[in-house]
XYZ file of C-alpha atoms in Angstrom:
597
model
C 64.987 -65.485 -39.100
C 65.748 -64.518 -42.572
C 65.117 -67.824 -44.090
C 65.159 -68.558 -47.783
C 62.942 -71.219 -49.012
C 63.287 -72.540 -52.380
C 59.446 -73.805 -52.745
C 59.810 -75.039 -56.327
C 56.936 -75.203 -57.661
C 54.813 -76.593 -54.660
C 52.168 -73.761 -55.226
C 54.430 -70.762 -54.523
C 56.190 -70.657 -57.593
C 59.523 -71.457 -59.115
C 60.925 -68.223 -57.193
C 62.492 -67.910 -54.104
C 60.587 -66.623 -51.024
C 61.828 -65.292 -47.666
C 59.646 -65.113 -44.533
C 59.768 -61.708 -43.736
C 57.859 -61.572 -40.614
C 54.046 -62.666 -39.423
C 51.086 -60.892 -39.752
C 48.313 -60.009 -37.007
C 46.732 -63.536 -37.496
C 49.955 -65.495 -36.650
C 50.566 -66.189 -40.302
C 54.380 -66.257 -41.799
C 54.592 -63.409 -44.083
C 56.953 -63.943 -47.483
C 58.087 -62.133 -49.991
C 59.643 -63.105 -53.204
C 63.270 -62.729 -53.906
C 63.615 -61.605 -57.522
C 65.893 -63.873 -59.542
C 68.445 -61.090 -60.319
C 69.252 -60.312 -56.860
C 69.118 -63.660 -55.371
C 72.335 -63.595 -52.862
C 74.942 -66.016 -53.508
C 75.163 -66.439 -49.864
C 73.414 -65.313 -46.414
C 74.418 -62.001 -45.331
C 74.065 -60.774 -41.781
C 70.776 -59.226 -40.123
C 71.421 -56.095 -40.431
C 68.915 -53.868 -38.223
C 69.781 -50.361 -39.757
C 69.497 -51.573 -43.134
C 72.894 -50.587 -44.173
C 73.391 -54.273 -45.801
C 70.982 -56.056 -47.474
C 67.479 -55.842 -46.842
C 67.447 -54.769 -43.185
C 64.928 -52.500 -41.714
C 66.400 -48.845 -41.982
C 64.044 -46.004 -41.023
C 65.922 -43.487 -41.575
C 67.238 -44.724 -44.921
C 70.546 -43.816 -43.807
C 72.118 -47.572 -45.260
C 74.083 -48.205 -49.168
C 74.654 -50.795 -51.490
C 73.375 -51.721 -54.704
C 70.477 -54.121 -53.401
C 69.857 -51.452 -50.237
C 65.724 -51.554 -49.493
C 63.810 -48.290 -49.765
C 64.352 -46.358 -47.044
C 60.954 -46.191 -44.245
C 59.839 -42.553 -44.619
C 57.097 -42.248 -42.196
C 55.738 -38.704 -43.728
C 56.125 -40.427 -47.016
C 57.726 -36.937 -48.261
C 59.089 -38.186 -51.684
C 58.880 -41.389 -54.495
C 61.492 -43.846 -53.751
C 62.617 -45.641 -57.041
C 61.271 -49.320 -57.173
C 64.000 -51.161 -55.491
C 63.783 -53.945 -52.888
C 61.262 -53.105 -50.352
C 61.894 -52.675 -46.524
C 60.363 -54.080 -43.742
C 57.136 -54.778 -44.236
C 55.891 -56.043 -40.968
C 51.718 -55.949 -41.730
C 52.799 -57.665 -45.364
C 51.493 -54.985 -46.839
C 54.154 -54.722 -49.613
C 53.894 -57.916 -51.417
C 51.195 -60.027 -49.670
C 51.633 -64.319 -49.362
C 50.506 -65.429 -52.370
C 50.203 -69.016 -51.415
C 48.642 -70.134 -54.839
C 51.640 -69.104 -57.113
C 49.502 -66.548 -58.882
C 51.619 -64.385 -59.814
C 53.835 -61.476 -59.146
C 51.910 -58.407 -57.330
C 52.660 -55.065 -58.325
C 55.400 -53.474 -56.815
C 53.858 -52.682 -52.485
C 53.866 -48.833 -51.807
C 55.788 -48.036 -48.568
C 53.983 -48.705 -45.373
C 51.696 -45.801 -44.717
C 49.656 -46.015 -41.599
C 47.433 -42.877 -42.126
C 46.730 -43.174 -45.132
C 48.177 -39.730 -46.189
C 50.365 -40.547 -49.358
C 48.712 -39.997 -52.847
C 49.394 -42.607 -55.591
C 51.204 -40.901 -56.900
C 54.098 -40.521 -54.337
C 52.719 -36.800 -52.674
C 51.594 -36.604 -49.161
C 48.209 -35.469 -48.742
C 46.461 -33.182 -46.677
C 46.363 -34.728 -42.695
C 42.821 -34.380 -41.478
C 43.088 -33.774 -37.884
C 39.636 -35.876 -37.302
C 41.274 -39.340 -39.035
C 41.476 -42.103 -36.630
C 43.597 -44.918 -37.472
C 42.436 -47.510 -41.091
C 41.831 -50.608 -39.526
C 41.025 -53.048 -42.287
C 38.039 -55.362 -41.940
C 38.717 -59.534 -42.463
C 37.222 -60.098 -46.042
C 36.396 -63.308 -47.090
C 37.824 -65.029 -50.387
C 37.213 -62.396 -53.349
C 36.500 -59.460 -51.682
C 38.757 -56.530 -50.553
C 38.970 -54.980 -47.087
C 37.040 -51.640 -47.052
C 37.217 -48.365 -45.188
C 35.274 -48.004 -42.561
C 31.944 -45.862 -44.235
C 32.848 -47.214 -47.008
C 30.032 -47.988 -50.042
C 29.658 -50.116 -53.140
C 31.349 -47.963 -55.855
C 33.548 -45.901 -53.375
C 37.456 -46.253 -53.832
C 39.298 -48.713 -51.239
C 41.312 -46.776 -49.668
C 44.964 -44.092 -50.042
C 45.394 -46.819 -53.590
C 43.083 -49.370 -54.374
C 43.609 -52.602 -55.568
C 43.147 -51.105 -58.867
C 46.202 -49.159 -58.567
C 46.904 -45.698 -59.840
C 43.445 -43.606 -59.962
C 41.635 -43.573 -63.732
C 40.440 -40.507 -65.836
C 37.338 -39.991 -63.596
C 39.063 -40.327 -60.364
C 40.546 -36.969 -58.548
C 44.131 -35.789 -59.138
C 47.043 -35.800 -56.945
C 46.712 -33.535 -54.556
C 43.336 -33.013 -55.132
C 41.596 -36.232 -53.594
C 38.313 -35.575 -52.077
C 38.437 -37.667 -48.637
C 34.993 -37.293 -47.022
C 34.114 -37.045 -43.526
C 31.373 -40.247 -43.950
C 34.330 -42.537 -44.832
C 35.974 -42.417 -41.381
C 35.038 -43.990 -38.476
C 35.228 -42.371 -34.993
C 34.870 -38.758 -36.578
C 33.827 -36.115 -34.065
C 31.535 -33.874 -36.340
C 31.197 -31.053 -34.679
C 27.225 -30.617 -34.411
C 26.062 -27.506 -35.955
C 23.064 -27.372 -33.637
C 24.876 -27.939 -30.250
C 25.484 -23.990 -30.035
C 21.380 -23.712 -30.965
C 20.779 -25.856 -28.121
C 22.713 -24.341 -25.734
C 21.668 -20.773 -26.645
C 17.810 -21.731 -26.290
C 18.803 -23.627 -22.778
C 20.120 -20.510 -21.340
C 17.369 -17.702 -23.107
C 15.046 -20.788 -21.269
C 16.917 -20.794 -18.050
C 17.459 -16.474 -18.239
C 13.833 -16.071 -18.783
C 12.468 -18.828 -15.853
C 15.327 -16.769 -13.653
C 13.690 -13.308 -14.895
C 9.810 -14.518 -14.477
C 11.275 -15.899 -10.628
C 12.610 -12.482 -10.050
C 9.738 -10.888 -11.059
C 6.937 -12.706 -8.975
C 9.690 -12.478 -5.931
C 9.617 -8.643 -6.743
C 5.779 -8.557 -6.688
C 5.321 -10.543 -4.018
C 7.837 -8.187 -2.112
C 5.735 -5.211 -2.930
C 2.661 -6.473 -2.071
C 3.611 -7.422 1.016
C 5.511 -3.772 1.430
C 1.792 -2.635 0.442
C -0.210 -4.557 3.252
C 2.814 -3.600 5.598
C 2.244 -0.049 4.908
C -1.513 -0.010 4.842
C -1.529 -1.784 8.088
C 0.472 0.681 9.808
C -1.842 3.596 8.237
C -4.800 1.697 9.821
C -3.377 1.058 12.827
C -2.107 4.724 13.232
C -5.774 5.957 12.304
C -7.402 4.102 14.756
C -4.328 4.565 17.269
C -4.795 8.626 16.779
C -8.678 8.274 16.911
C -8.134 6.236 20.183
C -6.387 8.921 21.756
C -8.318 11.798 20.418
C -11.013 9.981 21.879
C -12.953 9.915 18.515
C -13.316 6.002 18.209
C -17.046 5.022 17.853
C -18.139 2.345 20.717
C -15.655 3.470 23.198
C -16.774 5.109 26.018
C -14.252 8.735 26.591
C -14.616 7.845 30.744
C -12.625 4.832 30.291
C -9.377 4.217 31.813
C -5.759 4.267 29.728
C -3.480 6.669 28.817
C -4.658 8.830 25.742
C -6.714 12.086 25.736
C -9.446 10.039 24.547
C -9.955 7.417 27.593
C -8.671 9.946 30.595
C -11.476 10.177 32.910
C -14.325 13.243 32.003
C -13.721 14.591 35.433
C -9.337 14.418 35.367
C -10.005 15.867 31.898
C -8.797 20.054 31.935
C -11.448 22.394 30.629
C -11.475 26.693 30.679
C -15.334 27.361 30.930
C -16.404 31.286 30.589
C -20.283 31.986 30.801
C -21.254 34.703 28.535
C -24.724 36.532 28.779
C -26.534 38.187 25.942
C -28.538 41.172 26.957
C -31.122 42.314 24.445
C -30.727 45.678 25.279
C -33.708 46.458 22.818
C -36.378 44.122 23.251
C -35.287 42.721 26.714
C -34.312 39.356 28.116
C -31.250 37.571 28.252
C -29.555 34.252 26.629
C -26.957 33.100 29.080
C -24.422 29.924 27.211
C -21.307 28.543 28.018
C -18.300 28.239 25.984
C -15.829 25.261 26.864
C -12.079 24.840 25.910
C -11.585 21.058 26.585
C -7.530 21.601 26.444
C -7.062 17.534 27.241
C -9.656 16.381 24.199
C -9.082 19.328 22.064
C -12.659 19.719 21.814
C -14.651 23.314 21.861
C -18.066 23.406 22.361
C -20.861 26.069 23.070
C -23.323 24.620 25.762
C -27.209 26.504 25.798
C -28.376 27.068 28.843
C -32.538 27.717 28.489
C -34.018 30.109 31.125
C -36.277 28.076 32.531
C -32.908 26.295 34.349
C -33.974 25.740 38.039
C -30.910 27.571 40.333
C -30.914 28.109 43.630
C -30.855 31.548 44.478
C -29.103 33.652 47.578
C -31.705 32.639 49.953
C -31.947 29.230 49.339
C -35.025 29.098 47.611
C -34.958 28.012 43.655
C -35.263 30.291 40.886
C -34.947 30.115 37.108
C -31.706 31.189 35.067
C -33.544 34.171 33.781
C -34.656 35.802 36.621
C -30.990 34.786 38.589
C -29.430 36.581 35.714
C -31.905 39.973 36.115
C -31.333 40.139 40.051
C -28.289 38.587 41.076
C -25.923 39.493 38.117
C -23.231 37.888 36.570
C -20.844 36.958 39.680
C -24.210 35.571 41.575
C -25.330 33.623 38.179
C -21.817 31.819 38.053
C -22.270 30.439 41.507
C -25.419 28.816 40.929
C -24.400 27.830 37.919
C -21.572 26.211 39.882
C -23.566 24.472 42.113
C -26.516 23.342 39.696
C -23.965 21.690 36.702
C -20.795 21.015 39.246
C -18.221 23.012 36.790
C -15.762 25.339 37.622
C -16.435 28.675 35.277
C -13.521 30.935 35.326
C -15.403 34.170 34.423
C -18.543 35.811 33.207
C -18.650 38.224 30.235
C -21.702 40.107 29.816
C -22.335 40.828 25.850
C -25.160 43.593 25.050
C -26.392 43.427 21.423
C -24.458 46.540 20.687
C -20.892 44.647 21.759
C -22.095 41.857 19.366
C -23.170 44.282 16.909
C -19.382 45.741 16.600
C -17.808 42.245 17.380
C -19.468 41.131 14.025
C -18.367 43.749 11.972
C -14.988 44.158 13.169
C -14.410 40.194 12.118
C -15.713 41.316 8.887
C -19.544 39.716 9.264
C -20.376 36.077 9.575
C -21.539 33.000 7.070
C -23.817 31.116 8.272
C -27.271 29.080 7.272
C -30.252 30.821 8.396
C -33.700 28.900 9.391
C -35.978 31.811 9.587
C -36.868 35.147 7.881
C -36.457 37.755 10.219
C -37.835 40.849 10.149
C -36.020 44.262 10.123
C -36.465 45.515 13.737
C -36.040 49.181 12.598
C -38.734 48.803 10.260
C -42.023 50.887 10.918
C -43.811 49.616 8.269
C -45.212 45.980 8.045
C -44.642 43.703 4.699
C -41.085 45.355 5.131
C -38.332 42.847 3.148
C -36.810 40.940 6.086
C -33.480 41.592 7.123
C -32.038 38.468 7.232
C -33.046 35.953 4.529
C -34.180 31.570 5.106
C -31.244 29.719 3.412
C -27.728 28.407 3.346
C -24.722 30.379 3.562
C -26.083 33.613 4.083
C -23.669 36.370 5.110
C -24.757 38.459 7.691
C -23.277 41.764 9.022
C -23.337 42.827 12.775
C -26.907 44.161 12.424
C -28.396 41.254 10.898
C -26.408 39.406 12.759
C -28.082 40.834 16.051
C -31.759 40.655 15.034
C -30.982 36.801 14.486
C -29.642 36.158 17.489
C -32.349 37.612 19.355
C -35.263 36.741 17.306
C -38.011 34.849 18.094
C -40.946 33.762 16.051
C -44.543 33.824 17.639
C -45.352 30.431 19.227
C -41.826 29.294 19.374
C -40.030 28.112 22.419
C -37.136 29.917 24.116
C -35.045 26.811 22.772
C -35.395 27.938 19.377
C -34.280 31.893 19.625
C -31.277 30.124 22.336
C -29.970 27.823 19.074
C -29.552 30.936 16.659
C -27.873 32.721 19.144
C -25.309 29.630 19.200
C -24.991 29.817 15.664
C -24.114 33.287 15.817
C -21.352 32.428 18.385
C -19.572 29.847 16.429
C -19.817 32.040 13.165
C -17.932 34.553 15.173
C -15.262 32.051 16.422
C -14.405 30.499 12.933
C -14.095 34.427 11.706
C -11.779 35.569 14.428
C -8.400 35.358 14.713
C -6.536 32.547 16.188
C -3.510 34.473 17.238
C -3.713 35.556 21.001
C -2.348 39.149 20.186
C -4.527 39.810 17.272
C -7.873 38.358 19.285
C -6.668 40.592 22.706
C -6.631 43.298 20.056
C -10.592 42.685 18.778
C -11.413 42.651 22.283
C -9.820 45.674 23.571
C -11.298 47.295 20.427
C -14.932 46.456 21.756
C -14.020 49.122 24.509
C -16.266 47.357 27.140
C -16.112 46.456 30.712
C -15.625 43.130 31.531
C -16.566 41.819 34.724
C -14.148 40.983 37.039
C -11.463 38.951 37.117
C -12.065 38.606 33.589
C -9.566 40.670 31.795
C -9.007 41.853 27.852
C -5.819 39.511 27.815
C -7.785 36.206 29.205
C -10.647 36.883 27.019
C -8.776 37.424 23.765
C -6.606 34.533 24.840
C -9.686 32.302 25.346
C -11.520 33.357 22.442
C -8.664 32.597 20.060
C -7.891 28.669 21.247
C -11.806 28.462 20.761
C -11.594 30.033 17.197
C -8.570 27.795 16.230
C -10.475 24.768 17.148
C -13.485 26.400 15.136
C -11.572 26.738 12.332
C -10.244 23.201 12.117
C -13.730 21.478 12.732
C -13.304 20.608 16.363
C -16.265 22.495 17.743
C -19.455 22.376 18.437
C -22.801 23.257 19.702
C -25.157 21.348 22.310
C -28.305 22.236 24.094
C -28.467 21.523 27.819
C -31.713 19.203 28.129
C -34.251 20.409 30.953
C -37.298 19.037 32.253
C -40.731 21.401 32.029
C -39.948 22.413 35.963
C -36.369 23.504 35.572
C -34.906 20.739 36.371
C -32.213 18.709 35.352
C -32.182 14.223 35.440
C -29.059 12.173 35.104
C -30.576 11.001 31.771
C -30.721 13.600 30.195
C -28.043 15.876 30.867
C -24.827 13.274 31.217
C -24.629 14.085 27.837
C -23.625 17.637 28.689
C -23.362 18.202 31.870
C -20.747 15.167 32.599
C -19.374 14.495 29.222
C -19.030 17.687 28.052
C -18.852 19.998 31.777
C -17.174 16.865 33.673
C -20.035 17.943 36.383
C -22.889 16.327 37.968
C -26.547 17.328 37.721
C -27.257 18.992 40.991
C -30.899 20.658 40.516
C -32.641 21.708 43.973
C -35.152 20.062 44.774
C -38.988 20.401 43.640
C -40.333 21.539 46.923
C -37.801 24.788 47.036
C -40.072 26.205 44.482
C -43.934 26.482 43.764
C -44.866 23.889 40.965
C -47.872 25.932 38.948
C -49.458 23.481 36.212
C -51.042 25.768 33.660
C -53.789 24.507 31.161
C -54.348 26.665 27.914
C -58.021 27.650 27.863
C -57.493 30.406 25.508
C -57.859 28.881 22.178
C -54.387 30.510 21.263
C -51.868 27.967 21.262
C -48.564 30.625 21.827
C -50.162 31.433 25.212
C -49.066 28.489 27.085
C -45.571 29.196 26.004
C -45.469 32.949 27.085
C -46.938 31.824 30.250
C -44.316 29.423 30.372
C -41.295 31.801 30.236
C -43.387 34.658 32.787
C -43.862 31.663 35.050
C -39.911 30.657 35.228
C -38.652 34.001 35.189
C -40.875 34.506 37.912
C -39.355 31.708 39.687
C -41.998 29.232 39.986
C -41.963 25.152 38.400
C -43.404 25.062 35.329
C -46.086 22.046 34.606
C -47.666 21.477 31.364
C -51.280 20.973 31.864
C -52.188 20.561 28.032
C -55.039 22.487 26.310
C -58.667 22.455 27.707
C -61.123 21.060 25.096
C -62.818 24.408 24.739
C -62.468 28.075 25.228
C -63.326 30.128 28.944
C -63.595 33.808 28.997
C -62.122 34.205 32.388
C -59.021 32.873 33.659
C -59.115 30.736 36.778
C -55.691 30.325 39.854
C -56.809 27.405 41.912
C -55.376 26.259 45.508
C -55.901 22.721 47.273
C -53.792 23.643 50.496
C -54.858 26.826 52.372
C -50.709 27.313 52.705
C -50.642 27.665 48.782
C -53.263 30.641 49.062
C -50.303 32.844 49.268
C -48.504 31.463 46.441
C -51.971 31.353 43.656
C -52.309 35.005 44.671
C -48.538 35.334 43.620
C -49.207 33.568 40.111
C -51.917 35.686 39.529
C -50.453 38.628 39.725
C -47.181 37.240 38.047
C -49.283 35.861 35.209
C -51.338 39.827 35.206
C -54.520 37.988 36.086
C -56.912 40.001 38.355
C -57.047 39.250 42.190
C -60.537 37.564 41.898
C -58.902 34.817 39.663
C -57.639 33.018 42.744
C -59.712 30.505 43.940
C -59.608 27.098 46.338
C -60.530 24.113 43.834
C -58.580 21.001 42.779
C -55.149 21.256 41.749
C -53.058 18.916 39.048
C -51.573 15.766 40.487
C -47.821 17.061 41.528
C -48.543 21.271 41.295
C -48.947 23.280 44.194
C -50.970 25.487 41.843
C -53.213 24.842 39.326
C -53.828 28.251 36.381
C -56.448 27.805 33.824
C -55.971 30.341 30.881
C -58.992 32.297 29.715
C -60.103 34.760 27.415
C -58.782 37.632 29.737
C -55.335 36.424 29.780
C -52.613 39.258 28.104
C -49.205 37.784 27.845
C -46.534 40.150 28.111
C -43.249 40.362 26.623
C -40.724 37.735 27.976
């Protein structure tokens, strides 16, 4: 394989030539076999290059004509001897055209690493392997990246570098003139900061709407219960407007009015001054929670021991308390536990000892000590006025000229409940106020039950659950399903039971007088007399004498009974024509003198 060819002068020269080996485009490879150390002879191949010119990489062969040893780190300048193995023919290329001798080949460096020099340079660890381009005739392979003007490679063909080149050692080798280089990009780390700020704040903005939408749906959770709890508790207090309390269910609110529990105790106000009474109920509705005063007007048809009907007032006057709370029994269909008879004096001291009453006042009323007229009046027109057991008193029991029994009956209700929301709601301290009064109660009433009573009534006073109502009656006494299933079933749980019309004498009475009062006066005289009160309206003008008139001879009786009830003389009575419905029939004249009611 080590073939000498003398080519004479055939184009390669007059030298000698060996082929050394063939080059990556199947070409033989020579080299020229200087004249001086031409071999007289063939020696053997000798692969460690101990003899000769063999290949010996680890320059470990001798002799005088030994090739440079291969030094793959190129760590030190070999003196120019005969060059090794060459296997790219990068040493001393063909030179088919007998040009010349080349310079002496620098060892076979594959990274490009050695200097011209002789010193290894710096390794960078981003170098990928030279792989020379094909050049045409001419031209010289370039690096890859590579320019016009920039040097060929580790030593150009112009050999050693020139004054402006770099030094040994200090050849600039720039990243540009490789190929393959994997710059690190200066603006990855940029990117991927700003990806995950982008992708943190998209996660954060998620988790926040998630967060508000949790909360507002916490928020209609809770507000929904609240409603629903609301109207649940106004369901069972039986507060909820449109629903009827006599429906059927569980709660307080829909138990029937009549399996509902009440503690009723009628309570009478005696005037012990003026005279008359003011009878009104007061109600502890223990299933509802609900306290309420009810106003019972005198002119409440009752039916009386015998039988026969007769009006609250005068039932109250002749049959007394246990008597009154029978009829009262029968007439509203209520169970009342007990009566408690109140003079003015009681209320007096019951006022005081509570430490006197707020309440707001609708009249002036006059000081009923006073001897003097134009006297200030005792209690003051207006809101929140504070009265004291004596003004208290002359409110309760005061009644302006012309006005209807109604009227005096409400202010003594507001005197009531002023009492209630001033008195104490513990049992011992109310029993206490009672027993301090130092009065008789009625039997079975007792100190104990009445204090008891009064203080569940003044705790529901206190907190707004109490009220007042009037009990509605018709001009004869008596009492319709229309107008009294307000109170008497919703409130008593009872049924209307009036006696009938015909159990009393029906007395129409027409005001003749030209004083309007004096129908009204008449009014009360008539119903505490026990007769049916009619209105007959005003006459159009004035009589002096006052006329009782009779259509049935059996009614002759009952006119002279009017008469005398109404203080009319004997000769009033007279047989005439009587209002459609009355029995009697009482025109009011000049000589008619109410009396005190």
């Amino acid at each position: 394989m080590n073939d000498r060819y003398d080519t004479g002068d055939a184009g390669y020269g007059a030298a000698p030539y060996e082929l050394v080996g063939y080059d990556e485009h199947g070409q033989p490879v020579y080299r020229q076999i200087p004249a001086q150390q031409a071999p007289q002879h063939e020696q053997p191949y000798d692969p460690y290059g101990r003899q000769g010119y063999g290949y010996d990489p680890y320059a470990t062969g001798g002799g005088q004509q030994q090739s440079p040893a291969y030094d793959p780190y190129d760590t030190g300048r070999q003196p120019a001897a005969a060059p090794g193995y060459d296997p790219y023919g990068a040493g001393n290329p063909h030179d088919p055209y007998g040009t010349g001798s080349h310079p002496t080949a620098a060892p076979y460096d594959p990274y490009g690493q050695t200097a011209p020099d002789g010193r290894q340079q710096p390794r960078g660890a981003e170098q990928t392997a030279y792989i020379p381009q094909q050049a045409g005739p001419g031209d010289r392979a370039r690096y890859p990246g590579e320019h016009e003007g920039d040097h060929a490679g580790p030593e150009g063909p112009e050999g050693p570098a020139g004054p402006g080149d770099p030094g040994d050692g200090d050849r600039d080798y720039r990243t540009e003139q490789f190929a393959f280089v994997e710059d690190p990009d200066g603006d990855s780390e940029d990117v991927i900061d700003w990806l995950k700020f982008t992708e943190n704040r998209t996660e954060r903005r998620e988790e926040a709407r998630r967060r508000a939408r949790a909360r507002v749906l916490a928020l209609v959770v809770v507000l929904a219960l609240v409603a629903v709890g609301g109207i649940g508790w106004l369901w069972y207090a039986g507060k909820l407007p449109g629903l009827s309390s006599s429906g059927s269910g569980t709660g307080a609110g829909s138990t029937p009015v009549s399996a509902q529990k009440r503690d009723v105790i009628v309570v009478h106000l005696h005037n012990t001054g003026k005279g008359g009474t003011s009878t009104a109920l007061l109600v502890d509705n223990t299933t509802t929670k609900q306290g309420t005063t009810v106003l019972l007007p005198n002119s409440l048809a009752v039916s009386g021991d015998d039988g026969t009907a007769t009006t609250l007032a005068k039932s109250v006057d002749d049959d007394g308390a246990s008597g009154t709370r029978d009829q009262l029994d029968t007439v509203l269909g209520t169970d009342i536990q007990g009566s408690w008879r109140l003079d003015t004096p009681y209320l007096q001291n019951l006022v005081d000892l509570v430490g006197n009453i707020d309440l707001d006042t609708n009249a002036d009323v006059p000081d009923p000590s006073a001897k003097k007229k134009g006297t200030a009046p005792l209690v003051h027109r207006g809101k929140a006025q504070t009265l004291s057991g004596k003004m208290a008193v002359a409110y309760a029991t005061y009644r302006a000229p012309g006005e209807a029994q109604n009227a005096q009956l409400e202010r003594f209700g507001q005197v009531m409940q002023g009492v209630l929301r001033k008195l104490s709601s513990d049992p011992s301290a109310a029993t206490t106020t009672v027993q301090t009064l130092a009065q008789i109660l009625d039997p079975p009433l007792t100190d104990k039950d009445l204090g008891t009573f009064l203080a569940r009534l003044a705790d529901l006073a206190k907190g707004g659950d109490y009220r007042t109502a009037l009990l509605p009656v018709q001009p004869d006494g008596t009492l319709t399903a229309r107008t009294s299933d307000s109170v008497v079933k919703d409130i008593l749980g009872g049924t209307a039971k009036s006696p009938d019309a015909g159990s009393a004498v029906r007395v129409s009475v027409q005001n003749a007088t030209g004083v309007k009062d004096d129908t009204e006066k008449a009014r009360v005289v008539l119903l505490n007399g026990g007769f049916t009160f009619l209105e007959g309206g005003t006459a159009a003008g004035t009589q002096t004498a006052s006329r009782v008139l009779y259509a049935d001879a059996a009614d002759k009786a009952n006119a002279a009974e009017v008469a005398k009830t109404l203080g009319l003389p004997a000769s009033a009575v007279a047989k005439g024509s009587v209002s459609s419905g009355a029995d009697v029939s009482v025109v009011l004249g000049g000589d008619y003198k109410p009396s005190a009611s």
